[in-house]
Short mmCIF file of C-alpha atoms in Angstrom, two decimals:
data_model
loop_
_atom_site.label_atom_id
_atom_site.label_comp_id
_atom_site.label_asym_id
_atom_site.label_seq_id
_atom_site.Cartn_x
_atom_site.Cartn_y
_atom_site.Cartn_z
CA UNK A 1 28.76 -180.37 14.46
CA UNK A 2 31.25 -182.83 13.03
CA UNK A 3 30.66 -185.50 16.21
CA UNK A 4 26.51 -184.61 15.93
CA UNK A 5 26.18 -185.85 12.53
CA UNK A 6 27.41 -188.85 12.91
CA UNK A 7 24.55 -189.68 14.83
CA UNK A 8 21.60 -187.46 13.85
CA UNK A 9 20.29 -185.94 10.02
CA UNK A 10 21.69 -182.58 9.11
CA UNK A 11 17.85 -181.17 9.57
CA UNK A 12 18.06 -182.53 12.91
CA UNK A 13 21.36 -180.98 13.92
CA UNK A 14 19.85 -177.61 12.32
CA UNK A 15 17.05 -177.48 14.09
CA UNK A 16 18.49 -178.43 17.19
CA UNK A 17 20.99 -175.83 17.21
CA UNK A 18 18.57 -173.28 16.60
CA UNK A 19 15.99 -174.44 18.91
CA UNK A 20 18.77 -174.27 21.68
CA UNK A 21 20.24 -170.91 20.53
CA UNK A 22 16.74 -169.60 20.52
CA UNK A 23 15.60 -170.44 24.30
CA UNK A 24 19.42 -169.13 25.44
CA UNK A 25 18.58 -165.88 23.47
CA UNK A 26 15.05 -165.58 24.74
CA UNK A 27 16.23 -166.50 28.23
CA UNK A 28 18.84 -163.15 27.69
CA UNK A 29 15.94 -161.18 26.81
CA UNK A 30 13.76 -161.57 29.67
CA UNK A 31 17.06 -161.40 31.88
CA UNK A 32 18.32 -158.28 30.33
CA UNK A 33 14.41 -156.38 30.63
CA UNK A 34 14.10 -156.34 26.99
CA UNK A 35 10.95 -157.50 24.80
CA UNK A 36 11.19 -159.14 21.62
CA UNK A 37 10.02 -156.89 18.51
CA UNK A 38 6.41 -156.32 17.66
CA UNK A 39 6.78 -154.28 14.31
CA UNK A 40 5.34 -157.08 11.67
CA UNK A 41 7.64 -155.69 9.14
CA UNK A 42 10.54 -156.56 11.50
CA UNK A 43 9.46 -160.29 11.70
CA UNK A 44 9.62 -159.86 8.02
CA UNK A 45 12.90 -159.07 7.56
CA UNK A 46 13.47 -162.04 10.32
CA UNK A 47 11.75 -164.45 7.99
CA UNK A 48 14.13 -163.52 5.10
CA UNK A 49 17.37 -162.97 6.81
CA UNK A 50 16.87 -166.38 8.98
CA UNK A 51 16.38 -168.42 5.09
CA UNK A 52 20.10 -167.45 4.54
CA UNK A 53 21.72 -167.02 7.48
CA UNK A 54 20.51 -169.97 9.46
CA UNK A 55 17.81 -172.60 7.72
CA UNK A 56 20.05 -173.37 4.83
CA UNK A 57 23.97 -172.56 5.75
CA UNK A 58 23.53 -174.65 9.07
CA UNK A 59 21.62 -176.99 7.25
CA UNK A 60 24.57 -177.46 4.87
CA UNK A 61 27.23 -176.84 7.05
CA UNK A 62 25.34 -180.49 8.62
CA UNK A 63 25.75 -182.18 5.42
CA UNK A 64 28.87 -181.57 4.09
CA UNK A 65 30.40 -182.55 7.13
CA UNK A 66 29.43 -186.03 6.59
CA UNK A 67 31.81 -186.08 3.88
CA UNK A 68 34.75 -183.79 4.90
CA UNK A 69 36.59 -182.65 8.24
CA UNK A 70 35.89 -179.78 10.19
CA UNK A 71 38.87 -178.41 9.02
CA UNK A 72 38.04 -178.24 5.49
CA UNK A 73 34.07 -177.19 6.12
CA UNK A 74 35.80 -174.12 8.18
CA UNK A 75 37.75 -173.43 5.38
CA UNK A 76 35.17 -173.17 3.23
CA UNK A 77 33.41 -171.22 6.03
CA UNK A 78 36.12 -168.68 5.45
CA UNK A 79 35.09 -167.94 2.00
CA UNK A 80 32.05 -165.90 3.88
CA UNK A 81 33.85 -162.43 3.48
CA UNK A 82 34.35 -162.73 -0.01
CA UNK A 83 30.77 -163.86 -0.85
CA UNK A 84 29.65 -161.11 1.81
CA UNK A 85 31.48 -158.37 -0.03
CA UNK A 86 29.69 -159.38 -3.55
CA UNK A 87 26.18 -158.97 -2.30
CA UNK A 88 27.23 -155.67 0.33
CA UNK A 89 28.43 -153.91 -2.69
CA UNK A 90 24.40 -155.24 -4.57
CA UNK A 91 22.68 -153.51 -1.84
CA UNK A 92 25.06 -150.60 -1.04
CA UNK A 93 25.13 -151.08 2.09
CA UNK A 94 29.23 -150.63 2.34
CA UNK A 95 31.84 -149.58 -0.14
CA UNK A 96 34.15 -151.58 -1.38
CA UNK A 97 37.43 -149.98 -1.08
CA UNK A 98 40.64 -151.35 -2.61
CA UNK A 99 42.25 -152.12 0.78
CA UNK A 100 39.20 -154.02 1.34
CA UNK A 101 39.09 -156.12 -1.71
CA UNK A 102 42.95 -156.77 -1.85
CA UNK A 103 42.60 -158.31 1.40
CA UNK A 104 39.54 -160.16 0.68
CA UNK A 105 41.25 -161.45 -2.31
CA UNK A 106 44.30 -162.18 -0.71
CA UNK A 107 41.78 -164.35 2.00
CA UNK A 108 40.78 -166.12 -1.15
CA UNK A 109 44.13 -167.12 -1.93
CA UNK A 110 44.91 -167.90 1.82
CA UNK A 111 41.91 -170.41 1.99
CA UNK A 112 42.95 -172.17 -1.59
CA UNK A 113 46.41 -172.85 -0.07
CA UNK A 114 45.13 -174.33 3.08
CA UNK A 115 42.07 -176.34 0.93
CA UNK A 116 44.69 -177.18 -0.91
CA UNK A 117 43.12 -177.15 -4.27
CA UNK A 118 46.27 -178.32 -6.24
CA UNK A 119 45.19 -181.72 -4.91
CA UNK A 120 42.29 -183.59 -6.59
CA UNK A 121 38.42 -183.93 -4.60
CA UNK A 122 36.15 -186.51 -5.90
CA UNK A 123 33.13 -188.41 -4.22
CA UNK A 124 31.77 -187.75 -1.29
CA UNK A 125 34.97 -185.01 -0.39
CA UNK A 126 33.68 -182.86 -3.84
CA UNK A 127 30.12 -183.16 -2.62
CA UNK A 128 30.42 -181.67 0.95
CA UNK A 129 32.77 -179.17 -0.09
CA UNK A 130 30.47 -177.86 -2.44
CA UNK A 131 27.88 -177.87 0.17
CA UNK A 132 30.20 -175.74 2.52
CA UNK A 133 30.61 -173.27 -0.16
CA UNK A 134 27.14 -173.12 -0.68
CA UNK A 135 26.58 -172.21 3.01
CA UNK A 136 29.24 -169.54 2.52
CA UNK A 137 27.42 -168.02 -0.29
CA UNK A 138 24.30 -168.35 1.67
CA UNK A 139 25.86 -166.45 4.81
CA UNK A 140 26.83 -163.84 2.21
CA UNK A 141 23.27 -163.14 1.04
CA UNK A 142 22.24 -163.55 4.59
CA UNK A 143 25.30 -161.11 5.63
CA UNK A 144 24.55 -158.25 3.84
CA UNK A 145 20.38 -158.52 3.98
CA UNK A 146 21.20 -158.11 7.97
CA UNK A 147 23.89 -155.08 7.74
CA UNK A 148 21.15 -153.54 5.52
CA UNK A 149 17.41 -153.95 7.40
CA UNK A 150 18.13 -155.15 10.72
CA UNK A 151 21.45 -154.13 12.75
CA UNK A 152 21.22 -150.70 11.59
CA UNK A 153 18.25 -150.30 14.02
CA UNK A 154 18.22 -147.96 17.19
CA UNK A 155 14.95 -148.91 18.63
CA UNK A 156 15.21 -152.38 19.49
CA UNK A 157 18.34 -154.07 21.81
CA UNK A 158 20.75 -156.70 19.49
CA UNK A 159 19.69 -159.46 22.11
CA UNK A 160 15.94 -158.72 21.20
CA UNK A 161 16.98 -158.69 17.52
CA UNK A 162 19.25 -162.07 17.86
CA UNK A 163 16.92 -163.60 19.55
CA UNK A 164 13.62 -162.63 16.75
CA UNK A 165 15.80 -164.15 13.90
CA UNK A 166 16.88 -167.23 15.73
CA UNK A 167 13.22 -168.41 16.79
CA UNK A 168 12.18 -167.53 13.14
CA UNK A 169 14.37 -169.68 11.90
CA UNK A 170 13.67 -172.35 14.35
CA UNK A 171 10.26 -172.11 13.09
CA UNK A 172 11.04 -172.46 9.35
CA UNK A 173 13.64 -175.26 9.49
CA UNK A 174 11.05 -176.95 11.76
CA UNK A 175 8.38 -176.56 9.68
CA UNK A 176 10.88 -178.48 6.61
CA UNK A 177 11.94 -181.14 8.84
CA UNK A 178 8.37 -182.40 9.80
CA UNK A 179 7.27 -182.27 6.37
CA UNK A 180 10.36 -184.43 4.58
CA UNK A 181 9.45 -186.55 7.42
CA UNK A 182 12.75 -186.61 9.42
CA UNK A 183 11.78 -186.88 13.09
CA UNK A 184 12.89 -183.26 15.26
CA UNK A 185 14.20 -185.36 17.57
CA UNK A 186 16.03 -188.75 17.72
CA UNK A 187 15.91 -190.14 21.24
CA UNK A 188 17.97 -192.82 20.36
CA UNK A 189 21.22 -190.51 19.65
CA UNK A 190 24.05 -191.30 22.02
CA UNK A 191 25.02 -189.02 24.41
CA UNK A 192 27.95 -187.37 22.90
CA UNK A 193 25.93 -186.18 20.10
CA UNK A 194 23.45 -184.17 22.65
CA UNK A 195 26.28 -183.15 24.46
CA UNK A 196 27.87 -181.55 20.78
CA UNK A 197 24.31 -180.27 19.90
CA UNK A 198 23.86 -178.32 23.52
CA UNK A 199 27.41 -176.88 23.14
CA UNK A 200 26.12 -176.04 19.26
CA UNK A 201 23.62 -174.58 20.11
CA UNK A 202 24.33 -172.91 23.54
CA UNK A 203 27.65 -170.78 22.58
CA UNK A 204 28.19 -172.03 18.51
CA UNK A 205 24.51 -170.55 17.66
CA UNK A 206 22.58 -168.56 20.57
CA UNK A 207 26.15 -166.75 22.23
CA UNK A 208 27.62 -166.06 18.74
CA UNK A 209 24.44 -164.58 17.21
CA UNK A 210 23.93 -162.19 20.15
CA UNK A 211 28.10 -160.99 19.74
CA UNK A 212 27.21 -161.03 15.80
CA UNK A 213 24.01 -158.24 16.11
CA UNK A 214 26.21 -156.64 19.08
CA UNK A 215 29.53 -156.32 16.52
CA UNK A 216 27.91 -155.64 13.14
CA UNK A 217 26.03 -152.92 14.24
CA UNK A 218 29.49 -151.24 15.00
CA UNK A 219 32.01 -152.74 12.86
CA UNK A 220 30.13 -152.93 9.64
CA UNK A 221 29.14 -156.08 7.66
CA UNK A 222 32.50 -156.73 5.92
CA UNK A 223 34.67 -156.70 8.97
CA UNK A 224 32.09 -158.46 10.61
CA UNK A 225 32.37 -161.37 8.13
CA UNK A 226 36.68 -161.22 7.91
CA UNK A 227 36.18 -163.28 11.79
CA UNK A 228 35.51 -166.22 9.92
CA UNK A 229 39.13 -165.84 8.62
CA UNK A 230 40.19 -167.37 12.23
CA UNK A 231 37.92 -170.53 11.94
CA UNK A 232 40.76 -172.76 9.76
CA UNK A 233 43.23 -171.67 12.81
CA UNK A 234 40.97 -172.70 15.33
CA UNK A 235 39.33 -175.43 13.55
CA UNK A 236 42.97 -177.06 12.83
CA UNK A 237 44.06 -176.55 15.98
CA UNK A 238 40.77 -178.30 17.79
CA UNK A 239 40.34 -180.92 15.03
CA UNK A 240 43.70 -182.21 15.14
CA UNK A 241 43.15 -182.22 19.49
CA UNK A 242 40.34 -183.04 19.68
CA UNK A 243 38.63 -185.65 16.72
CA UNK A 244 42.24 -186.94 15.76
CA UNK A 245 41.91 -184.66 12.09
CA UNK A 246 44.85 -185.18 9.97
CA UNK A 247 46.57 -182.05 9.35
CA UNK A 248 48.82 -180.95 6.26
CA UNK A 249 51.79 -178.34 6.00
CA UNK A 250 49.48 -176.44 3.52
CA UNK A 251 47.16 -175.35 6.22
CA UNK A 252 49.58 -173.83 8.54
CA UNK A 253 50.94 -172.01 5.57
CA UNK A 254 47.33 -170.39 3.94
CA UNK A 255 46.48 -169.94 7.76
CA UNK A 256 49.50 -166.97 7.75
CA UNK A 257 47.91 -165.81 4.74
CA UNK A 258 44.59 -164.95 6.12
CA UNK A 259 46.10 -163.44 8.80
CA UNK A 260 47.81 -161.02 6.93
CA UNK A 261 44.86 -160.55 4.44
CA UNK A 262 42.48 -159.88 7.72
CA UNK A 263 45.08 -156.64 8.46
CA UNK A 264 44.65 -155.43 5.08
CA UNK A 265 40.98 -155.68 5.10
CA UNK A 266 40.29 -153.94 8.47
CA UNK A 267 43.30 -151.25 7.50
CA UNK A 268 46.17 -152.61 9.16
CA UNK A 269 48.23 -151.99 6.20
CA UNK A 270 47.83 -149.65 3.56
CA UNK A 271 48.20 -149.52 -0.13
CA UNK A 272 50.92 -147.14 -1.89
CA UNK A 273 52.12 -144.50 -0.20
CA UNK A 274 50.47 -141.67 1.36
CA UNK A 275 51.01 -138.57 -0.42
CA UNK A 276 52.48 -135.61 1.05
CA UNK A 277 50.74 -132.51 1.64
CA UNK A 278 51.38 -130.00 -0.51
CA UNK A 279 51.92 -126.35 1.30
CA UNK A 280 49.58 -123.56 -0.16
CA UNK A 281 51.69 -121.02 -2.17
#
């Protein structure tokens, strides 16, 4: 994403992502013998869920990363469990235990150590990082709308699912892009940013959103979401390689955090002590 924009409009980058992860899902369909939905109140839900958890994170995502690294947008990224949690506990679709919200709040605290927020933003750094966030709190509504209408399905395969969210979403952000007037496609993009948009869209969009129906619908929403805990790790570690991203002692640091904080949310710690059993007189 962060080598795309540089050359195309965030719209452009959105809808090329999902246009891409759409024909890879559809071409798993027909592979795997499956058919895509045909209950109208499915498509619906597909209309709603693909608002926030595609058309306006990835759309976002796009344009704060013209004004901050991939590090920091994947940061922000991991806010997504916290955010997640808020509207999960709005529809009842999980509980919120207190495991799960003192590692979700000890996530927080992980991801304000590596953002480093003890340092002051201002310009175009404040700008995208507020756009980041508001992707995260998108993928929160979008999150939790999902765990509660769609994965929780039995009659229809995650790859048919995946792949009816991803073309209605292609749809929609199409639809925007035409009518602000930004062109779908830019022929005159060099070839690294078509390379970054196929690899976007191929495994970063249409792969990931077949694992993410395939997952939720046996992990749960919440632990779902606590993955995005690894992005600063692997974004550090790839943006530093890989674009030349500088890289502060901060971020290794909140990176152990999260770690830790992902244990405690999925149970790999407990709180207190177990009480002992007490024998019947």
């Amino acid at each position: 994403m962060k080598v795309a924009v540089t050359s195309l409009e965030p719209l452009q980058v959105s809808f090329g992502r999902m246009a891409i992860g759409a024909a890879v899902l559809l071409l798993a369909t027909l592979l795997s013998g499956k058919a895509l939905p045909r209950d109208p109140s499915l498509w619906a839900h597909f209309q709603v869920v693909s608002i926030f958890a595609t058309s306006v994170p990835f759309t976002l995502f796009a344009y704060g990363e013209q004004y901050v690294s991939s590090v920091v947008a994947a940061i922000w990224n991991a806010t997504t469990p916290l955010c997640t949690l808020v509207f999960t506990m709005t529809l009842r679709a999980e509980k919120a235990t207190p495991g799960r919200l003192a590692g979700l709040g000890l996530g927080f605290a992980g991801v304000m150590v590596v953002l480093g927020v003890w340092q002051p933003m201002a310009g175009g750094q404040l700008e995208g990082s507020l756009a980041c966030f508001g992707a995260a709190l998108s993928y929160g509504v979008g999150g939790a709308y999902l765990g509660r209408f769609l994965t929780g399905r039995r009659t229809e395969a995650p790859v048919a699912l995946a792949a009816g969210q991803l073309l209605s979403g292609t749809v929609q952000i199409g639809a925007v892009t035409v009518l602000v007037g930004v062109p779908l496609v830019d022929t005159g993009a060099p070839a690294a940013a078509w390379w970054s948009l196929l690899a976007l869209g191929g495994l970063g969009t249409g792969l990931a959103y077949l694992l993410l129906y395939w997952v939720q619908a046996r992990a749960g929403v919440t632990t779902t979401s606590t993955v995005t805990y690894l992005l600063p790790v692997v974004a550090a570690l790839s943006g530093v390689a890989v674009l030349g991203e500088s890289l502060s002692w901060n971020q290794p640091v909140g990176a152990l955090v999260i770690l830790a904080a992902i244990a405690l949310t999925q149970g790999g710690f407990r709180l207190g002590r177990r009480r002992q059993a007490v024998p019947a007189a």
